[in-house]
Amino acid sequence: MQNALLIGLSRQMTLERQMDVIANNVANANTNGFKADHSLFEEYLNSNAHEDNFVGSDRRVSYVQDRGTYRDVGQGPMEATNNPLDMAISGNAFFAVQVNGAERYTRDGKFALSSTGQLITSDGNLVLGTSGPIVFQPTDHDINVAPDGTVTVLEGTAKTDSIRGKIRMVTFDDPAKLTKLGANLYGAGSANQQADAKSTLQQGYIEKSNVNSVGEMSRMVEVMRSYTAIANLLQQQSDLHKSAIEKLADVPA
Amino acid sequence: MQALHTAATGMAAQELNVQVISNNIANLRTTGFKKQTAAFQDLIYEHIRRVGAQASDQGTILPVGVDIGGGVKTVGTPRSMTQGTLSQTGNDLDLAISGEGFFKILMPDGTFQYTRDGTFQMDNQGRVVTAGGNPVQPTITIPNNASGITVNEQGQVSVTLPGSSSNTVLGQIGVTRFINKAGLQPVGSNQFIETTSSGTPQDGIANSEGYGKITQGSLEQANVDVVSEMSDLIAAQRAYEMNAKVISAADQMMQSTTALFR
């Protein structure tokens, strides 16, 4: 009889975590370049239940556990900002940025310039080009970024473009292997990165979060209802238990 | 329950977002105002099951992990330094910069501040000053018998003096550039000050080497686009409501648990 309680509990714990994942998606509904997470569950069979010692009909107890959170790597909507340093990638690629000496990846293209003219993220981390950071001269103006990431400017009184570098875009065989590190950054871990040839870059646009709010809200209701349904089930189990004890222990005088 | 705290960070972020948007809308008619947008980032993740970990003795590797995020934080409110539209006023001392650069203003304490607001006037000594009464740099003093003030695209100020048939050049209003103009710090009154992030000011001549040109008789309007601000406002409000819904759902879940064993 305890099994129902434990099975219910295992489901409730996974639902609670699914709710946490939904809450994080909703909280990041306005985060540039954010990719939504979704929960996966799996059955966990209790292999060594004591009941197996009985001959015959006992079955193994099946619990639920988290298998993982998978990432929706789909494209987020593009928002026009008219800011020449805002860039959005259409495709699967990521921007490469340098954080504390290590290479990290991001889809958040809200870039700025440092006081020394380097292209940086909102956090002040260097945005990497195909050959190191992208540095602008003090007299540069009319910054133009081509769809392949080539950055050109007009320098001073010059009438022809000068190249300031090429934004590095990288892809991964399995983007799900990337770890979210917070601050809109991903770590590669063991995943292999390669230069991307298919994605295009759009200047003056920002990729918004790909969180589907309607989907998140309906999932939230679903989680909440399942959770309360299990709570009711546990309540009934407990009542059953209670009445059984009361009835059985009620020794007639 | 983590979801409660996560949704709370979301509500706080959207509240700030609405603040930024309302400031943009409030400054819709502020000369030379540059709009801001709030930028957000996700918080660090709790890796409950780490991706790539070994799942069995046979060497099975987990293809996905269980990562639970902690919500959202505001990383900054970057300023969009795009050009605002010029509107004609016809006043001789209304100046607008189209392109790069700021007017340099001398403050009473001897420091400099920078502005795109070219609503200039003359003070009792004939100096060209901002609406706040601080002189534009380099200081230009207009003689009280002068007429026909003209400011050319380079910022050169010339007047006609009585008894003279030609124009007299009084001086040249300078423009100042910053390598990272978005890094300037706003101090109110449409003025900015230099920061370590903006880089050092580079004084120059208007309409030369990447400096914008000066237009007399016009003012630069705010670069706020009402329609996009309104749609951002609606998006922020909806996001706020959704986070509130998450809180109430998480609350109901907790309630069902606490109500369990009476």
PDB file of N, CA, C and O in Angstrom, chain B residues 40-66:
ATOM      1  N   PHE B  40      18.103  41.693 -20.931  1.00  0.00           N
ATOM      2  CA  PHE B  40      18.061  40.695 -19.867  1.00  0.00           C
ATOM      3  C   PHE B  40      18.951  39.508 -20.179  1.00  0.00           C
ATOM      4  O   PHE B  40      19.263  39.237 -21.331  1.00  0.00           O
ATOM      5  N   GLN B  41      19.330  38.795 -19.125  1.00  0.00           N
ATOM      6  CA  GLN B  41      20.104  37.561 -19.279  1.00  0.00           C
ATOM      7  C   GLN B  41      19.537  36.511 -18.337  1.00  0.00           C
ATOM      8  O   GLN B  41      18.991  36.854 -17.290  1.00  0.00           O
ATOM      9  N   ASP B  42      19.700  35.226 -18.719  1.00  0.00           N
ATOM     10  CA  ASP B  42      19.252  34.174 -17.810  1.00  0.00           C
ATOM     11  C   ASP B  42      20.247  34.025 -16.653  1.00  0.00           C
ATOM     12  O   ASP B  42      21.417  34.383 -16.779  1.00  0.00           O
ATOM     13  N   LEU B  43      19.761  33.508 -15.534  1.00  0.00           N
ATOM     14  CA  LEU B  43      20.629  33.297 -14.363  1.00  0.00           C
ATOM     15  C   LEU B  43      21.299  31.929 -14.494  1.00  0.00           C
ATOM     16  O   LEU B  43      21.001  31.166 -15.402  1.00  0.00           O
ATOM     17  N   ILE B  44      22.191  31.614 -13.546  1.00  0.00           N
ATOM     18  CA  ILE B  44      22.911  30.345 -13.666  1.00  0.00           C
ATOM     19  C   ILE B  44      21.977  29.152 -13.456  1.00  0.00           C
ATOM     20  O   ILE B  44      20.911  29.274 -12.856  1.00  0.00           O
ATOM     21  N   TYR B  45      22.402  28.032 -13.987  1.00  0.00           N
ATOM     22  CA  TYR B  45      21.580  26.822 -13.986  1.00  0.00           C
ATOM     23  C   TYR B  45      22.065  25.841 -12.930  1.00  0.00           C
ATOM     24  O   TYR B  45      23.263  25.743 -12.661  1.00  0.00           O
ATOM     25  N   GLU B  46      21.098  25.136 -12.372  1.00  0.00           N
ATOM     26  CA  GLU B  46      21.423  24.049 -11.462  1.00  0.00           C
ATOM     27  C   GLU B  46      21.412  22.780 -12.306  1.00  0.00           C
ATOM     28  O   GLU B  46      20.395  22.448 -12.922  1.00  0.00           O
ATOM     29  N   HIS B  47      22.550  22.112 -12.375  1.00  0.00           N
ATOM     30  CA  HIS B  47      22.627  20.921 -13.219  1.00  0.00           C
ATOM     31  C   HIS B  47      22.305  19.700 -12.358  1.00  0.00           C
ATOM     32  O   HIS B  47      23.180  19.177 -11.670  1.00  0.00           O
ATOM     33  N   ILE B  48      21.055  19.270 -12.389  1.00  0.00           N
ATOM     34  CA  ILE B  48      20.627  18.152 -11.548  1.00  0.00           C
ATOM     35  C   ILE B  48      21.160  16.843 -12.110  1.00  0.00           C
ATOM     36  O   ILE B  48      21.551  15.950 -11.384  1.00  0.00           O
ATOM     37  N   ARG B  49      21.166  16.739 -13.416  1.00  0.00           N
ATOM     38  CA  ARG B  49      21.787  15.592 -14.073  1.00  0.00           C
ATOM     39  C   ARG B  49      22.645  16.189 -15.172  1.00  0.00           C
ATOM     40  O   ARG B  49      22.140  16.881 -16.050  1.00  0.00           O
ATOM     41  N   ARG B  50      23.930  15.995 -15.089  1.00  0.00           N
ATOM     42  CA  ARG B  50      24.832  16.693 -15.987  1.00  0.00           C
ATOM     43  C   ARG B  50      24.893  16.003 -17.344  1.00  0.00           C
ATOM     44  O   ARG B  50      25.088  14.793 -17.425  1.00  0.00           O
ATOM     45  N   VAL B  51      24.745  16.798 -18.402  1.00  0.00           N
ATOM     46  CA  VAL B  51      24.792  16.249 -19.751  1.00  0.00           C
ATOM     47  C   VAL B  51      26.200  15.703 -20.012  1.00  0.00           C
ATOM     48  O   VAL B  51      27.190  16.269 -19.567  1.00  0.00           O
ATOM     49  N   GLY B  52      26.261  14.554 -20.682  1.00  0.00           N
ATOM     50  CA  GLY B  52      27.563  13.957 -20.983  1.00  0.00           C
ATOM     51  C   GLY B  52      28.080  13.052 -19.878  1.00  0.00           C
ATOM     52  O   GLY B  52      29.149  12.458 -20.013  1.00  0.00           O
ATOM     53  N   ALA B  53      27.316  12.948 -18.774  1.00  0.00           N
ATOM     54  CA  ALA B  53      27.753  12.065 -17.698  1.00  0.00           C
ATOM     55  C   ALA B  53      27.521  10.611 -18.104  1.00  0.00           C
ATOM     56  O   ALA B  53      26.674  10.308 -18.941  1.00  0.00           O
ATOM     57  N   GLN B  54      28.288   9.720 -17.479  1.00  0.00           N
ATOM     58  CA  GLN B  54      28.150   8.307 -17.810  1.00  0.00           C
ATOM     59  C   GLN B  54      26.917   7.748 -17.110  1.00  0.00           C
ATOM     60  O   GLN B  54      26.740   7.915 -15.911  1.00  0.00           O
ATOM     61  N   ALA B  55      26.031   7.119 -17.876  1.00  0.00           N
ATOM     62  CA  ALA B  55      24.767   6.684 -17.309  1.00  0.00           C
ATOM     63  C   ALA B  55      24.800   5.223 -16.869  1.00  0.00           C
ATOM     64  O   ALA B  55      23.949   4.783 -16.108  1.00  0.00           O
ATOM     65  N   SER B  56      25.760   4.467 -17.356  1.00  0.00           N
ATOM     66  CA  SER B  56      25.813   3.061 -16.959  1.00  0.00           C
ATOM     67  C   SER B  56      27.249   2.577 -17.009  1.00  0.00           C
ATOM     68  O   SER B  56      28.127   3.255 -17.527  1.00  0.00           O
ATOM     69  N   ASP B  57      27.456   1.361 -16.476  1.00  0.00           N
ATOM     70  CA  ASP B  57      28.798   0.779 -16.497  1.00  0.00           C
ATOM     71  C   ASP B  57      29.239   0.471 -17.926  1.00  0.00           C
ATOM     72  O   ASP B  57      30.424   0.330 -18.207  1.00  0.00           O
ATOM     73  N   GLN B  58      28.269   0.354 -18.826  1.00  0.00           N
ATOM     74  CA  GLN B  58      28.615   0.050 -20.216  1.00  0.00           C
ATOM     75  C   GLN B  58      29.090   1.288 -20.975  1.00  0.00           C
ATOM     76  O   GLN B  58      29.381   1.229 -22.155  1.00  0.00           O
ATOM     77  N   GLY B  59      29.126   2.400 -20.271  1.00  0.00           N
ATOM     78  CA  GLY B  59      29.647   3.606 -20.915  1.00  0.00           C
ATOM     79  C   GLY B  59      28.605   4.426 -21.637  1.00  0.00           C
ATOM     80  O   GLY B  59      28.942   5.300 -22.427  1.00  0.00           O
ATOM     81  N   THR B  60      27.328   4.171 -21.380  1.00  0.00           N
ATOM     82  CA  THR B  60      26.274   4.977 -21.992  1.00  0.00           C
ATOM     83  C   THR B  60      26.402   6.421 -21.502  1.00  0.00           C
ATOM     84  O   THR B  60      26.579   6.649 -20.305  1.00  0.00           O
ATOM     85  N   ILE B  61      26.341   7.338 -22.431  1.00  0.00           N
ATOM     86  CA  ILE B  61      26.486   8.750 -22.071  1.00  0.00           C
ATOM     87  C   ILE B  61      25.123   9.425 -22.158  1.00  0.00           C
ATOM     88  O   ILE B  61      24.383   9.230 -23.118  1.00  0.00           O
ATOM     89  N   LEU B  62      24.807  10.225 -21.142  1.00  0.00           N
ATOM     90  CA  LEU B  62      23.528  10.945 -21.154  1.00  0.00           C
ATOM     91  C   LEU B  62      23.527  11.966 -22.290  1.00  0.00           C
ATOM     92  O   LEU B  62      24.406  12.816 -22.355  1.00  0.00           O
ATOM     93  N   PRO B  63      22.551  11.899 -23.177  1.00  0.00           N
ATOM     94  CA  PRO B  63      22.525  12.857 -24.281  1.00  0.00           C
ATOM     95  C   PRO B  63      22.031  14.234 -23.849  1.00  0.00           C
ATOM     96  O   PRO B  63      22.403  15.236 -24.425  1.00  0.00           O
ATOM     97  N   VAL B  64      21.181  14.261 -22.863  1.00  0.00           N
ATOM     98  CA  VAL B  64      20.706  15.544 -22.335  1.00  0.00           C
ATOM     99  C   VAL B  64      20.776  15.492 -20.823  1.00  0.00           C
ATOM    100  O   VAL B  64      20.699  14.431 -20.216  1.00  0.00           O
ATOM    101  N   GLY B  65      20.946  16.668 -20.212  1.00  0.00           N
ATOM    102  CA  GLY B  65      20.993  16.727 -18.759  1.00  0.00           C
ATOM    103  C   GLY B  65      19.713  17.335 -18.238  1.00  0.00           C
ATOM    104  O   GLY B  65      18.851  17.732 -19.002  1.00  0.00           O
ATOM    105  N   VAL B  66      19.598  17.392 -16.915  1.00  0.00           N
ATOM    106  CA  VAL B  66      18.469  18.096 -16.312  1.00  0.00           C
ATOM    107  C   VAL B  66      19.011  19.420 -15.789  1.00  0.00           C
ATOM    108  O   VAL B  66      19.756  19.443 -14.818  1.00  0.00           O
TER     109      VAL B  66
END
